[in-house]
Amino acid sequence: MSAPMLQLQDVVAGYGPVTVLNGLSMEVQAGSLTALLGRNGVGKSTTMKAVMGLAQVKSGRILFDGRDITHCRPDERAALGLGYVPQTRDIFPSLSVEENLVAGLKRFPSADLEQAYALFPRLRERRRNRGNQLSGGEQQMLSVARALLGRPRLLLLDEPLEGLAPVICQELLEAFRQLANEGGPAMLIVEQQVQEVLAFAQRGVILERGSVVHQSDCAMLRTRDDILDRYLGMAIE
Ligand SMILES: Nc1ncnc2c1ncn2[C@@H]1O[C@H](COP(=O)(O)OP(=O)(O)OP(=O)(O)O)[C@@H](O)[C@H]1O
Ligand SMILES: [Mg+2]
């Protein structure tokens, strides 16, 4: 098997004196969809922040394409091909959809914009609306579309379905599937809607108190009510 695209090796990380990740080791394979699961506060967002250079890594290593990025700046990681949609969407409320999409890009990416609009037709319809005039679902689509314009090879999605109506969840998941089928980026997804994400991803990694307590294929995990109940507190029906 080829080397993993992303590797976290025994990562201890947190914020100043606070340690959140306690020797976390996990991998994401190229071209794969991986779900990162766990109860509130176990360190899912911190794992993504550590990968993006937004949490402090105290020991351990993070490798991307075999290259040690543990001490790279966030913008260097983005340039290497890491895209990130944070849990708190980071769109500009006073800029239009289209201005949000092109903000920070050096050239006007017409072809890429077309692709983003093809993936999210709602954004095309609302391209002149300001960020603060969008619904929650549209803001999420905008945040995802913007991350995609950076042409990442690995996209980190922190609770992309949070607070969305079921029909919009399906729309977003369908867009992600389409991306994956078209040879788009590998994805690491944090999601509380466990059934949805287990049906979507191939590999599941479960965290508890800042380290990995279980990982297996999602197809297997879907059948393991005992594991889902123990680590995610999902009531067995
Ligand atoms: N900037 C910060 N400074 C100090 N502590 C933080 C900071 N951000 C998060 N924490 C703490 O780190 C722990 C893990 O937080 P994290 O956001 O990684 O959890 P999570 O698994 O994403 O949870 P959720 O499911 O609620 O989003 C929590 O106890 C949280 O209070
Ligand atoms: Mg979180």
mmCIF file of C-alpha atoms and ligand atoms in Angstrom:
data_model
loop_
_atom_site.group_PDB
_atom_site.id
_atom_site.type_symbol
_atom_site.label_atom_id
_atom_site.label_comp_id
_atom_site.label_asym_id
_atom_site.label_seq_id
_atom_site.Cartn_x
_atom_site.Cartn_y
_atom_site.Cartn_z
ATOM 1 C CA MET A 1 0.000 0.000 0.000
ATOM 2 C CA SER A 2 1.221 3.509 -0.778
ATOM 3 C CA ALA A 3 2.228 5.880 2.024
ATOM 4 C CA PRO A 4 -0.682 7.762 3.597
ATOM 5 C CA MET A 5 -1.352 11.299 2.418
ATOM 6 C CA LEU A 6 -1.678 12.615 5.964
ATOM 7 C CA GLN A 7 -0.078 11.140 9.053
ATOM 8 C CA LEU A 8 -0.320 12.298 12.653
ATOM 9 C CA GLN A 9 2.318 10.563 14.741
ATOM 10 C CA ASP A 10 1.910 10.655 18.522
ATOM 11 C CA VAL A 11 0.749 14.272 18.438
ATOM 12 C CA VAL A 12 0.479 16.166 21.719
ATOM 13 C CA ALA A 13 -1.166 19.522 21.061
ATOM 14 C CA GLY A 14 -3.290 22.239 22.593
ATOM 15 C CA TYR A 15 -3.502 25.918 23.319
ATOM 16 C CA GLY A 16 -0.850 27.505 25.564
ATOM 17 C CA PRO A 17 -0.822 25.569 28.833
ATOM 18 C CA VAL A 18 -3.872 23.514 27.851
ATOM 19 C CA THR A 19 -3.156 20.091 26.353
ATOM 20 C CA VAL A 20 -6.013 18.654 24.283
ATOM 21 C CA LEU A 21 -4.463 15.974 22.071
ATOM 22 C CA ASN A 22 -2.660 13.306 24.078
ATOM 23 C CA GLY A 23 -0.494 11.303 21.736
ATOM 24 C CA LEU A 24 -2.896 11.153 18.809
ATOM 25 C CA SER A 25 -1.901 8.971 15.849
ATOM 26 C CA MET A 26 -3.998 8.577 12.709
ATOM 27 C CA GLU A 27 -3.747 8.540 8.934
ATOM 28 C CA VAL A 28 -5.706 9.620 5.879
ATOM 29 C CA GLN A 29 -5.077 7.770 2.610
ATOM 30 C CA ALA A 30 -4.904 9.622 -0.684
ATOM 31 C CA GLY A 31 -8.267 9.722 -2.461
ATOM 32 C CA SER A 32 -10.152 8.497 0.601
ATOM 33 C CA LEU A 33 -13.032 9.838 2.665
ATOM 34 C CA THR A 34 -12.320 9.572 6.385
ATOM 35 C CA ALA A 35 -14.723 10.414 9.217
ATOM 36 C CA LEU A 36 -13.377 11.782 12.494
ATOM 37 C CA LEU A 37 -15.883 11.039 15.243
ATOM 38 C CA GLY A 38 -16.261 11.490 18.982
ATOM 39 C CA ARG A 39 -18.293 13.228 21.653
ATOM 40 C CA ASN A 40 -18.203 16.985 22.251
ATOM 41 C CA GLY A 41 -14.863 18.279 23.489
ATOM 42 C CA VAL A 42 -12.761 15.183 22.702
ATOM 43 C CA GLY A 43 -10.453 17.149 20.370
ATOM 44 C CA LYS A 44 -11.857 16.750 16.847
ATOM 45 C CA SER A 45 -11.585 20.431 15.921
ATOM 46 C CA THR A 46 -8.211 20.636 17.651
ATOM 47 C CA THR A 47 -6.972 17.759 15.490
ATOM 48 C CA MET A 48 -7.898 19.746 12.380
ATOM 49 C CA LYS A 49 -6.364 22.914 13.818
ATOM 50 C CA ALA A 50 -3.143 21.028 14.576
ATOM 51 C CA VAL A 51 -3.030 19.832 10.952
ATOM 52 C CA MET A 52 -3.591 23.407 9.715
ATOM 53 C CA GLY A 53 -1.037 24.949 12.096
ATOM 54 C CA LEU A 54 -3.695 26.691 14.197
ATOM 55 C CA ALA A 55 -3.124 24.749 17.433
ATOM 56 C CA GLN A 56 0.228 24.391 19.138
ATOM 57 C CA VAL A 57 1.937 21.025 18.617
ATOM 58 C CA LYS A 58 4.066 20.247 21.672
ATOM 59 C CA SER A 59 5.451 16.913 20.520
ATOM 60 C CA GLY A 60 4.936 14.340 17.801
ATOM 61 C CA ARG A 61 4.912 14.909 14.050
ATOM 62 C CA ILE A 62 2.485 15.710 11.268
ATOM 63 C CA LEU A 63 3.403 14.524 7.759
ATOM 64 C CA PHE A 64 1.679 15.519 4.523
ATOM 65 C CA ASP A 65 2.751 13.568 1.439
ATOM 66 C CA GLY A 66 5.583 12.224 3.571
ATOM 67 C CA ARG A 67 6.865 15.717 4.271
ATOM 68 C CA ASP A 68 7.153 16.921 7.880
ATOM 69 C CA ILE A 69 4.851 19.963 8.148
ATOM 70 C CA THR A 70 4.765 20.096 11.955
ATOM 71 C CA HIS A 71 6.457 23.489 11.983
ATOM 72 C CA CYS A 72 5.156 24.983 8.734
ATOM 73 C CA ARG A 73 3.092 28.175 8.810
ATOM 74 C CA PRO A 74 -0.660 27.848 8.043
ATOM 75 C CA ASP A 75 -0.263 29.545 4.642
ATOM 76 C CA GLU A 76 2.546 27.141 3.707
ATOM 77 C CA ARG A 77 0.274 24.208 4.549
ATOM 78 C CA ALA A 78 -2.486 25.690 2.398
ATOM 79 C CA ALA A 79 -0.001 26.114 -0.464
ATOM 80 C CA LEU A 80 1.013 22.450 -0.103
ATOM 81 C CA GLY A 81 -2.596 21.406 -0.749
ATOM 82 C CA LEU A 82 -4.444 21.434 2.571
ATOM 83 C CA GLY A 83 -7.920 23.017 2.535
ATOM 84 C CA TYR A 84 -9.940 23.729 5.667
ATOM 85 C CA VAL A 85 -13.565 24.592 6.393
ATOM 86 C CA PRO A 86 -13.620 25.550 10.081
ATOM 87 C CA GLN A 87 -16.532 24.809 12.412
ATOM 88 C CA THR A 88 -17.113 28.554 12.763
ATOM 89 C CA ARG A 89 -17.657 29.493 9.106
ATOM 90 C CA ASP A 90 -15.229 32.208 8.188
ATOM 91 C CA ILE A 91 -17.078 34.055 5.463
ATOM 92 C CA PHE A 92 -17.048 37.867 5.205
ATOM 93 C CA PRO A 93 -20.561 39.134 6.086
ATOM 94 C CA SER A 94 -20.318 42.398 4.140
ATOM 95 C CA LEU A 95 -18.847 40.918 0.937
ATOM 96 C CA SER A 96 -20.964 39.331 -1.789
ATOM 97 C CA VAL A 97 -20.864 35.606 -2.466
ATOM 98 C CA GLU A 98 -18.617 36.171 -5.458
ATOM 99 C CA GLU A 99 -16.323 38.567 -3.564
ATOM 100 C CA ASN A 100 -16.060 36.010 -0.772
ATOM 101 C CA LEU A 101 -15.076 33.357 -3.308
ATOM 102 C CA VAL A 102 -12.307 35.353 -4.938
ATOM 103 C CA ALA A 103 -11.020 37.159 -1.823
ATOM 104 C CA GLY A 104 -7.360 36.397 -1.345
ATOM 105 C CA LEU A 105 -6.882 34.841 -4.787
ATOM 106 C CA LYS A 106 -4.255 36.433 -6.994
ATOM 107 C CA ARG A 107 -6.094 36.080 -10.292
ATOM 108 C CA PHE A 108 -9.767 35.928 -11.167
ATOM 109 C CA PRO A 109 -10.483 32.229 -11.424
ATOM 110 C CA SER A 110 -13.358 32.151 -13.943
ATOM 111 C CA ALA A 111 -13.107 28.439 -14.718
ATOM 112 C CA ASP A 112 -12.858 27.545 -11.044
ATOM 113 C CA LEU A 113 -15.779 29.825 -10.216
ATOM 114 C CA GLU A 114 -17.847 28.071 -12.862
ATOM 115 C CA GLN A 115 -16.981 24.743 -11.248
ATOM 116 C CA ALA A 116 -17.962 26.031 -7.810
ATOM 117 C CA TYR A 117 -21.295 27.290 -9.172
ATOM 118 C CA ALA A 118 -21.902 24.027 -10.994
ATOM 119 C CA LEU A 119 -21.411 22.212 -7.703
ATOM 120 C CA PHE A 120 -23.576 24.667 -5.743
ATOM 121 C CA PRO A 121 -26.190 26.211 -8.078
ATOM 122 C CA ARG A 122 -27.660 28.098 -5.096
ATOM 123 C CA LEU A 123 -24.470 30.111 -4.864
ATOM 124 C CA ARG A 124 -24.728 31.134 -8.496
ATOM 125 C CA GLU A 125 -28.302 32.355 -7.883
ATOM 126 C CA ARG A 126 -27.121 34.352 -4.888
ATOM 127 C CA ARG A 127 -23.756 35.485 -6.149
ATOM 128 C CA ARG A 128 -24.555 39.196 -5.658
ATOM 129 C CA ASN A 129 -26.009 38.675 -2.152
ATOM 130 C CA ARG A 130 -23.889 39.619 0.828
ATOM 131 C CA GLY A 131 -22.580 36.958 3.198
ATOM 132 C CA ASN A 132 -24.939 38.086 5.948
ATOM 133 C CA GLN A 133 -27.935 37.701 3.619
ATOM 134 C CA LEU A 134 -27.351 33.971 3.178
ATOM 135 C CA SER A 135 -29.081 31.176 5.032
ATOM 136 C CA GLY A 136 -26.977 28.915 7.240
ATOM 137 C CA GLY A 137 -26.859 26.245 4.543
ATOM 138 C CA GLU A 138 -25.811 28.717 1.884
ATOM 139 C CA GLN A 139 -23.064 30.051 4.169
ATOM 140 C CA GLN A 140 -21.795 26.502 4.586
ATOM 141 C CA MET A 141 -21.835 25.945 0.823
ATOM 142 C CA LEU A 142 -19.933 29.207 0.388
ATOM 143 C CA SER A 143 -17.336 28.192 2.952
ATOM 144 C CA VAL A 144 -16.848 24.816 1.217
ATOM 145 C CA ALA A 145 -16.764 26.392 -2.254
ATOM 146 C CA ARG A 146 -14.123 28.869 -1.130
ATOM 147 C CA ALA A 147 -11.913 26.132 0.294
ATOM 148 C CA LEU A 148 -12.225 24.272 -3.033
ATOM 149 C CA LEU A 149 -11.033 27.293 -5.020
ATOM 150 C CA GLY A 150 -7.630 26.791 -3.402
ATOM 151 C CA ARG A 151 -7.587 23.413 -5.206
ATOM 152 C CA PRO A 152 -6.733 21.376 -2.083
ATOM 153 C CA ARG A 153 -5.642 17.756 -2.337
ATOM 154 C CA LEU A 154 -6.936 17.134 1.167
ATOM 155 C CA LEU A 155 -9.992 18.964 2.456
ATOM 156 C CA LEU A 156 -10.697 19.139 6.199
ATOM 157 C CA LEU A 157 -14.407 19.700 6.900
ATOM 158 C CA ASP A 158 -15.385 20.517 10.485
ATOM 159 C CA GLU A 159 -19.087 19.677 10.964
ATOM 160 C CA PRO A 160 -20.229 20.756 7.506
ATOM 161 C CA LEU A 161 -23.801 19.581 8.203
ATOM 162 C CA GLU A 162 -24.172 21.313 11.582
ATOM 163 C CA GLY A 163 -27.549 22.991 11.942
ATOM 164 C CA LEU A 164 -28.744 22.176 8.435
ATOM 165 C CA ALA A 165 -32.162 20.864 7.456
ATOM 166 C CA PRO A 166 -32.095 17.232 6.272
ATOM 167 C CA VAL A 167 -32.774 18.191 2.654
ATOM 168 C CA ILE A 168 -29.816 20.616 2.646
ATOM 169 C CA CYS A 169 -27.601 17.980 4.308
ATOM 170 C CA GLN A 170 -28.366 15.659 1.434
ATOM 171 C CA GLU A 171 -27.612 18.407 -1.064
ATOM 172 C CA LEU A 172 -24.198 19.068 0.515
ATOM 173 C CA LEU A 173 -23.357 15.362 0.825
ATOM 174 C CA GLU A 174 -24.342 14.885 -2.803
ATOM 175 C CA ALA A 175 -21.968 17.699 -3.761
ATOM 176 C CA PHE A 176 -19.178 16.035 -1.756
ATOM 177 C CA ARG A 177 -19.886 12.688 -3.450
ATOM 178 C CA GLN A 178 -19.793 14.326 -6.845
ATOM 179 C CA LEU A 179 -16.440 15.900 -5.995
ATOM 180 C CA ALA A 180 -15.030 12.606 -4.808
ATOM 181 C CA ASN A 181 -16.262 10.809 -7.940
ATOM 182 C CA GLU A 182 -14.655 13.421 -10.143
ATOM 183 C CA GLY A 183 -11.253 12.744 -8.606
ATOM 184 C CA GLY A 184 -11.538 15.674 -6.186
ATOM 185 C CA PRO A 185 -9.668 16.020 -2.923
ATOM 186 C CA ALA A 186 -9.419 13.401 -0.209
ATOM 187 C CA MET A 187 -11.580 14.484 2.727
ATOM 188 C CA LEU A 188 -11.397 14.296 6.487
ATOM 189 C CA ILE A 189 -14.828 15.052 7.919
ATOM 190 C CA VAL A 190 -15.887 15.774 11.483
ATOM 191 C CA GLU A 191 -19.611 15.237 11.833
ATOM 192 C CA GLN A 192 -22.103 14.682 14.651
ATOM 193 C CA GLN A 193 -24.627 13.263 12.186
ATOM 194 C CA VAL A 194 -22.993 9.893 12.534
ATOM 195 C CA GLN A 195 -25.326 7.806 10.382
ATOM 196 C CA GLU A 196 -24.997 10.252 7.499
ATOM 197 C CA VAL A 197 -21.230 10.352 7.635
ATOM 198 C CA LEU A 198 -20.819 6.594 8.142
ATOM 199 C CA ALA A 199 -22.825 6.081 4.959
ATOM 200 C CA PHE A 200 -20.618 8.601 3.176
ATOM 201 C CA ALA A 201 -17.060 7.900 4.344
ATOM 202 C CA GLN A 202 -14.924 4.798 3.900
ATOM 203 C CA ARG A 203 -12.876 4.934 7.068
ATOM 204 C CA GLY A 204 -13.932 5.963 10.581
ATOM 205 C CA VAL A 205 -11.636 7.185 13.342
ATOM 206 C CA ILE A 206 -13.054 7.683 16.846
ATOM 207 C CA LEU A 207 -11.464 9.960 19.449
ATOM 208 C CA GLU A 208 -11.834 10.074 23.187
ATOM 209 C CA ARG A 209 -9.978 12.504 25.445
ATOM 210 C CA GLY A 210 -7.548 13.523 22.745
ATOM 211 C CA SER A 211 -6.502 10.179 21.357
ATOM 212 C CA VAL A 212 -7.757 7.522 18.972
ATOM 213 C CA VAL A 213 -9.777 4.776 20.671
ATOM 214 C CA HIS A 214 -11.089 2.980 17.604
ATOM 215 C CA GLN A 215 -10.686 2.950 13.848
ATOM 216 C CA SER A 216 -12.142 0.721 11.178
ATOM 217 C CA ASP A 217 -13.999 0.728 7.889
ATOM 218 C CA CYS A 218 -17.320 2.567 8.044
ATOM 219 C CA ALA A 219 -19.146 -0.415 6.559
ATOM 220 C CA MET A 220 -18.068 -2.422 9.606
ATOM 221 C CA LEU A 221 -18.610 0.432 12.047
ATOM 222 C CA ARG A 222 -22.209 0.843 10.892
ATOM 223 C CA THR A 223 -22.968 -2.610 12.238
ATOM 224 C CA ARG A 224 -21.216 -2.111 15.572
ATOM 225 C CA ASP A 225 -23.901 -0.634 17.832
ATOM 226 C CA ASP A 226 -21.761 -1.489 20.842
ATOM 227 C CA ILE A 227 -18.878 0.722 19.670
ATOM 228 C CA LEU A 228 -21.174 3.522 18.511
ATOM 229 C CA ASP A 229 -22.930 3.437 21.856
ATOM 230 C CA ARG A 230 -19.770 3.298 23.947
ATOM 231 C CA TYR A 231 -17.865 6.107 22.241
ATOM 232 C CA LEU A 232 -20.562 8.223 20.643
ATOM 233 C CA GLY A 233 -23.425 7.637 23.054
ATOM 234 C CA MET A 234 -25.776 6.606 20.280
ATOM 235 C CA ALA A 235 -28.894 4.997 21.624
ATOM 236 C CA ILE A 236 -29.431 1.544 20.192
ATOM 237 C CA GLU A 237 -32.868 1.237 18.657
HETATM 238 N N1 LIG B 1 -8.597 28.122 21.917
HETATM 239 C C1 LIG B 1 -8.709 27.271 22.949
HETATM 240 N N2 LIG B 1 -8.061 27.513 24.123
HETATM 241 C C2 LIG B 1 -8.169 26.655 25.168
HETATM 242 N N3 LIG B 1 -8.885 25.520 25.140
HETATM 243 C C3 LIG B 1 -9.540 25.222 24.006
HETATM 244 C C4 LIG B 1 -9.492 26.074 22.856
HETATM 245 N N4 LIG B 1 -10.249 25.514 21.885
HETATM 246 C C5 LIG B 1 -10.743 24.378 22.413
HETATM 247 N N5 LIG B 1 -10.311 24.197 23.675
HETATM 248 C C6 LIG B 1 -10.627 23.052 24.543
HETATM 249 O O1 LIG B 1 -10.131 21.883 23.963
HETATM 250 C C7 LIG B 1 -11.015 20.785 24.165
HETATM 251 C C8 LIG B 1 -11.313 20.132 22.824
HETATM 252 O O2 LIG B 1 -11.951 21.076 21.985
HETATM 253 P P1 LIG B 1 -12.288 20.763 20.468
HETATM 254 O O3 LIG B 1 -12.879 22.023 19.928
HETATM 255 O O4 LIG B 1 -11.122 20.198 19.802
HETATM 256 O O5 LIG B 1 -13.394 19.629 20.658
HETATM 257 P P2 LIG B 1 -14.364 18.966 19.593
HETATM 258 O O6 LIG B 1 -14.151 17.491 19.679
HETATM 259 O O7 LIG B 1 -14.232 19.606 18.288
HETATM 260 O O8 LIG B 1 -15.802 19.300 20.235
HETATM 261 P P3 LIG B 1 -17.218 19.676 19.535
HETATM 262 O O9 LIG B 1 -17.825 18.382 19.126
HETATM 263 O O10 LIG B 1 -17.989 20.306 20.664
HETATM 264 O O11 LIG B 1 -16.951 20.610 18.402
HETATM 265 C C9 LIG B 1 -12.245 21.356 24.855
HETATM 266 O O12 LIG B 1 -12.157 21.027 26.222
HETATM 267 C C10 LIG B 1 -12.120 22.833 24.639
HETATM 268 O O13 LIG B 1 -12.656 23.540 25.728
HETATM 269 MG MG MG B 2 -15.434 20.825 17.157
#
